Amino acid sequence: MFPDLTRDDVFRLETARLWLRWPRHGDARAVQDLAAAKEVADMMTKLPHAYPHDGADGFILSARHANMEGAGLTLAIAPKARQTMPIGVIGVFPDRDAGGSELAFWIGRPFWGEGFMTEAVEAMRDAAFRFADTQVLKARAALDNPASRRVLAKCGFERAPGDGVDTFRITRAQWRQEAQAQQEKPLRASQSLLRGLTARAGTENDLPQAAE
């Protein structure tokens, strides 16, 4: 599913404030504590749920193995300022549909409402289309999980006819269209600024000059 590039544990994705990196054995305690919180466990579907004692060790081992095999990509979410401290987990896995992949994610309760999850989902969405042969990327968010549903909407995911009420998706074509629109934004802004400066310069040149 994923190429050799992502199968090395030095691989990481970078956002404005985060590193998305391979989970390490040293992450187990933090992952255990954050994922075991009821508010987080109740919202999770595919990623670690209701850990038993020391369950994070097994999760990290299996995640690293899957990453190494290219069968999926699971990354720990860590702030750049504290790269050894995971605050959540995000992953992409094969979906039952041909050419499809599924995105799953969670973040610890102390870090809700900071916009971290949107950064992480955008980065992992891009990785799923750039590094894998993903044609459709799906994600699930329950009706009683409005925060995750907002994150998915911000990242271009939409409800599709025939999917369950908790399923969102984005196609490769939609992703390309959004990526192109984002690239054109600075150009449009520059053109607008240039037009404004030109108009202002023209106005100033038209002012009557003081008689000498």
PDB file of C-alpha atoms in Angstrom, residues 92-207:
ATOM      1  CA  VAL A  92      -4.339   5.163   7.162  1.00  0.00           C
ATOM      2  CA  PHE A  93      -5.389   1.570   6.513  1.00  0.00           C
ATOM      3  CA  PRO A  94      -6.673  -0.444   3.540  1.00  0.00           C
ATOM      4  CA  ASP A  95     -10.425  -0.234   3.034  1.00  0.00           C
ATOM      5  CA  ARG A  96     -12.657  -3.004   1.702  1.00  0.00           C
ATOM      6  CA  ASP A  97     -13.291  -1.052  -1.502  1.00  0.00           C
ATOM      7  CA  ALA A  98     -10.768  -1.464  -4.317  1.00  0.00           C
ATOM      8  CA  GLY A  99      -8.392   1.486  -4.355  1.00  0.00           C
ATOM      9  CA  GLY A 100      -9.852   2.761  -1.088  1.00  0.00           C
ATOM     10  CA  SER A 101      -8.202   3.633   2.202  1.00  0.00           C
ATOM     11  CA  GLU A 102      -9.550   4.517   5.621  1.00  0.00           C
ATOM     12  CA  LEU A 103      -8.309   7.276   7.899  1.00  0.00           C
ATOM     13  CA  ALA A 104      -8.590   7.009  11.686  1.00  0.00           C
ATOM     14  CA  PHE A 105      -7.361   9.405  14.347  1.00  0.00           C
ATOM     15  CA  TRP A 106      -7.601  10.505  17.964  1.00  0.00           C
ATOM     16  CA  ILE A 107      -6.007  13.152  20.153  1.00  0.00           C
ATOM     17  CA  GLY A 108      -5.707  13.367  23.928  1.00  0.00           C
ATOM     18  CA  ARG A 109      -8.357  15.305  25.850  1.00  0.00           C
ATOM     19  CA  PRO A 110      -5.920  18.020  27.109  1.00  0.00           C
ATOM     20  CA  PHE A 111      -5.202  18.973  23.493  1.00  0.00           C
ATOM     21  CA  TRP A 112      -8.740  19.315  22.178  1.00  0.00           C
ATOM     22  CA  GLY A 113      -9.769  22.634  20.657  1.00  0.00           C
ATOM     23  CA  GLU A 114      -6.258  23.696  19.609  1.00  0.00           C
ATOM     24  CA  GLY A 115      -6.558  22.888  15.897  1.00  0.00           C
ATOM     25  CA  PHE A 116      -3.921  20.160  16.106  1.00  0.00           C
ATOM     26  CA  MET A 117      -6.198  17.507  14.680  1.00  0.00           C
ATOM     27  CA  THR A 118      -6.984  19.541  11.577  1.00  0.00           C
ATOM     28  CA  GLU A 119      -3.250  19.937  10.884  1.00  0.00           C
ATOM     29  CA  ALA A 120      -2.665  16.222  11.355  1.00  0.00           C
ATOM     30  CA  VAL A 121      -5.612  15.118   9.205  1.00  0.00           C
ATOM     31  CA  GLU A 122      -4.595  17.448   6.361  1.00  0.00           C
ATOM     32  CA  ALA A 123      -1.041  16.060   6.405  1.00  0.00           C
ATOM     33  CA  MET A 124      -2.162  12.411   6.534  1.00  0.00           C
ATOM     34  CA  ARG A 125      -4.778  12.974   3.839  1.00  0.00           C
ATOM     35  CA  ASP A 126      -2.066  14.350   1.559  1.00  0.00           C
ATOM     36  CA  ALA A 127       0.222  11.407   2.374  1.00  0.00           C
ATOM     37  CA  ALA A 128      -2.502   8.898   1.519  1.00  0.00           C
ATOM     38  CA  PHE A 129      -2.866  10.366  -1.967  1.00  0.00           C
ATOM     39  CA  ARG A 130       0.780  11.224  -2.616  1.00  0.00           C
ATOM     40  CA  PHE A 131       2.494   8.090  -1.339  1.00  0.00           C
ATOM     41  CA  ALA A 132      -0.162   5.392  -1.763  1.00  0.00           C
ATOM     42  CA  ASP A 133      -2.428   4.363  -4.625  1.00  0.00           C
ATOM     43  CA  THR A 134      -5.481   5.662  -2.765  1.00  0.00           C
ATOM     44  CA  GLN A 135      -8.390   6.636  -4.991  1.00  0.00           C
ATOM     45  CA  VAL A 136     -10.941   7.221  -2.227  1.00  0.00           C
ATOM     46  CA  LEU A 137     -10.090   8.073   1.387  1.00  0.00           C
ATOM     47  CA  LYS A 138     -12.806   7.415   3.955  1.00  0.00           C
ATOM     48  CA  ALA A 139     -13.107   8.338   7.609  1.00  0.00           C
ATOM     49  CA  ARG A 140     -15.726   7.711  10.271  1.00  0.00           C
ATOM     50  CA  ALA A 141     -17.077  10.144  12.840  1.00  0.00           C
ATOM     51  CA  ALA A 142     -20.180   9.415  14.902  1.00  0.00           C
ATOM     52  CA  LEU A 143     -23.096  11.837  15.151  1.00  0.00           C
ATOM     53  CA  ASP A 144     -22.185  12.476  18.788  1.00  0.00           C
ATOM     54  CA  ASN A 145     -18.641  13.462  17.785  1.00  0.00           C
ATOM     55  CA  PRO A 146     -19.162  16.922  16.212  1.00  0.00           C
ATOM     56  CA  ALA A 147     -15.525  17.945  16.661  1.00  0.00           C
ATOM     57  CA  SER A 148     -14.230  15.156  14.427  1.00  0.00           C
ATOM     58  CA  ARG A 149     -16.967  15.818  11.889  1.00  0.00           C
ATOM     59  CA  ARG A 150     -15.898  19.477  11.729  1.00  0.00           C
ATOM     60  CA  VAL A 151     -12.272  18.460  11.244  1.00  0.00           C
ATOM     61  CA  LEU A 152     -13.193  16.191   8.340  1.00  0.00           C
ATOM     62  CA  ALA A 153     -15.317  18.905   6.727  1.00  0.00           C
ATOM     63  CA  LYS A 154     -12.462  21.414   7.011  1.00  0.00           C
ATOM     64  CA  CYS A 155     -10.170  18.908   5.294  1.00  0.00           C
ATOM     65  CA  GLY A 156     -12.459  18.431   2.303  1.00  0.00           C
ATOM     66  CA  PHE A 157     -14.271  15.238   3.311  1.00  0.00           C
ATOM     67  CA  GLU A 158     -17.940  14.971   2.405  1.00  0.00           C
ATOM     68  CA  ARG A 159     -20.861  12.692   3.102  1.00  0.00           C
ATOM     69  CA  ALA A 160     -21.591  10.489   0.089  1.00  0.00           C
ATOM     70  CA  PRO A 161     -24.867   8.820  -0.963  1.00  0.00           C
ATOM     71  CA  GLY A 162     -24.934   5.204   0.099  1.00  0.00           C
ATOM     72  CA  ASP A 163     -22.472   5.656   2.977  1.00  0.00           C
ATOM     73  CA  GLY A 164     -23.577   5.488   6.587  1.00  0.00           C
ATOM     74  CA  VAL A 165     -24.304   8.661   8.513  1.00  0.00           C
ATOM     75  CA  ASP A 166     -20.937   8.337  10.223  1.00  0.00           C
ATOM     76  CA  THR A 167     -18.866   7.956   7.031  1.00  0.00           C
ATOM     77  CA  PHE A 168     -17.103  10.747   5.156  1.00  0.00           C
ATOM     78  CA  ARG A 169     -14.955  10.542   2.040  1.00  0.00           C
ATOM     79  CA  ILE A 170     -12.716  12.488  -0.313  1.00  0.00           C
ATOM     80  CA  THR A 171     -11.660  11.286  -3.767  1.00  0.00           C
ATOM     81  CA  ARG A 172      -8.314  11.760  -5.453  1.00  0.00           C
ATOM     82  CA  ALA A 173      -9.949  14.128  -7.946  1.00  0.00           C
ATOM     83  CA  GLN A 174     -11.427  16.251  -5.146  1.00  0.00           C
ATOM     84  CA  TRP A 175      -8.070  16.318  -3.361  1.00  0.00           C
ATOM     85  CA  ARG A 176      -6.273  17.462  -6.502  1.00  0.00           C
ATOM     86  CA  GLN A 177      -8.859  20.177  -7.084  1.00  0.00           C
ATOM     87  CA  GLU A 178      -8.492  21.449  -3.522  1.00  0.00           C
ATOM     88  CA  ALA A 179      -4.686  21.324  -3.703  1.00  0.00           C
ATOM     89  CA  GLN A 180      -4.744  23.357  -6.906  1.00  0.00           C
ATOM     90  CA  ALA A 181      -7.077  25.938  -5.357  1.00  0.00           C
ATOM     91  CA  GLN A 182      -4.742  26.284  -2.359  1.00  0.00           C
ATOM     92  CA  GLN A 183      -1.742  26.816  -4.648  1.00  0.00           C
ATOM     93  CA  GLU A 184      -3.582  29.540  -6.553  1.00  0.00           C
ATOM     94  CA  LYS A 185      -4.531  31.502  -3.424  1.00  0.00           C
ATOM     95  CA  PRO A 186      -1.160  33.293  -2.973  1.00  0.00           C
ATOM     96  CA  LEU A 187      -1.108  34.146  -6.698  1.00  0.00           C
ATOM     97  CA  ARG A 188      -4.619  35.570  -6.544  1.00  0.00           C
ATOM     98  CA  ALA A 189      -3.699  37.565  -3.447  1.00  0.00           C
ATOM     99  CA  SER A 190      -0.568  38.912  -5.160  1.00  0.00           C
ATOM    100  CA  GLN A 191      -2.515  39.876  -8.256  1.00  0.00           C
ATOM    101  CA  SER A 192      -5.129  41.630  -6.129  1.00  0.00           C
ATOM    102  CA  LEU A 193      -2.426  43.524  -4.248  1.00  0.00           C
ATOM    103  CA  LEU A 194      -0.739  44.499  -7.501  1.00  0.00           C
ATOM    104  CA  ARG A 195      -4.003  45.791  -8.948  1.00  0.00           C
ATOM    105  CA  GLY A 196      -4.581  47.825  -5.792  1.00  0.00           C
ATOM    106  CA  LEU A 197      -1.111  49.343  -5.883  1.00  0.00           C
ATOM    107  CA  THR A 198      -1.445  50.108  -9.596  1.00  0.00           C
ATOM    108  CA  ALA A 199      -4.818  51.779  -9.071  1.00  0.00           C
ATOM    109  CA  ARG A 200      -3.456  53.796  -6.156  1.00  0.00           C
ATOM    110  CA  ALA A 201      -0.404  54.831  -8.142  1.00  0.00           C
ATOM    111  CA  GLY A 202      -2.629  55.885 -11.026  1.00  0.00           C
ATOM    112  CA  THR A 203      -4.777  57.977  -8.702  1.00  0.00           C
ATOM    113  CA  GLU A 204      -1.741  59.684  -7.187  1.00  0.00           C
ATOM    114  CA  ASN A 205      -0.354  60.473 -10.638  1.00  0.00           C
ATOM    115  CA  ASP A 206      -3.637  62.122 -11.567  1.00  0.00           C
ATOM    116  CA  LEU A 207      -3.527  64.561  -8.639  1.00  0.00           C
TER     117      LEU A 207
END
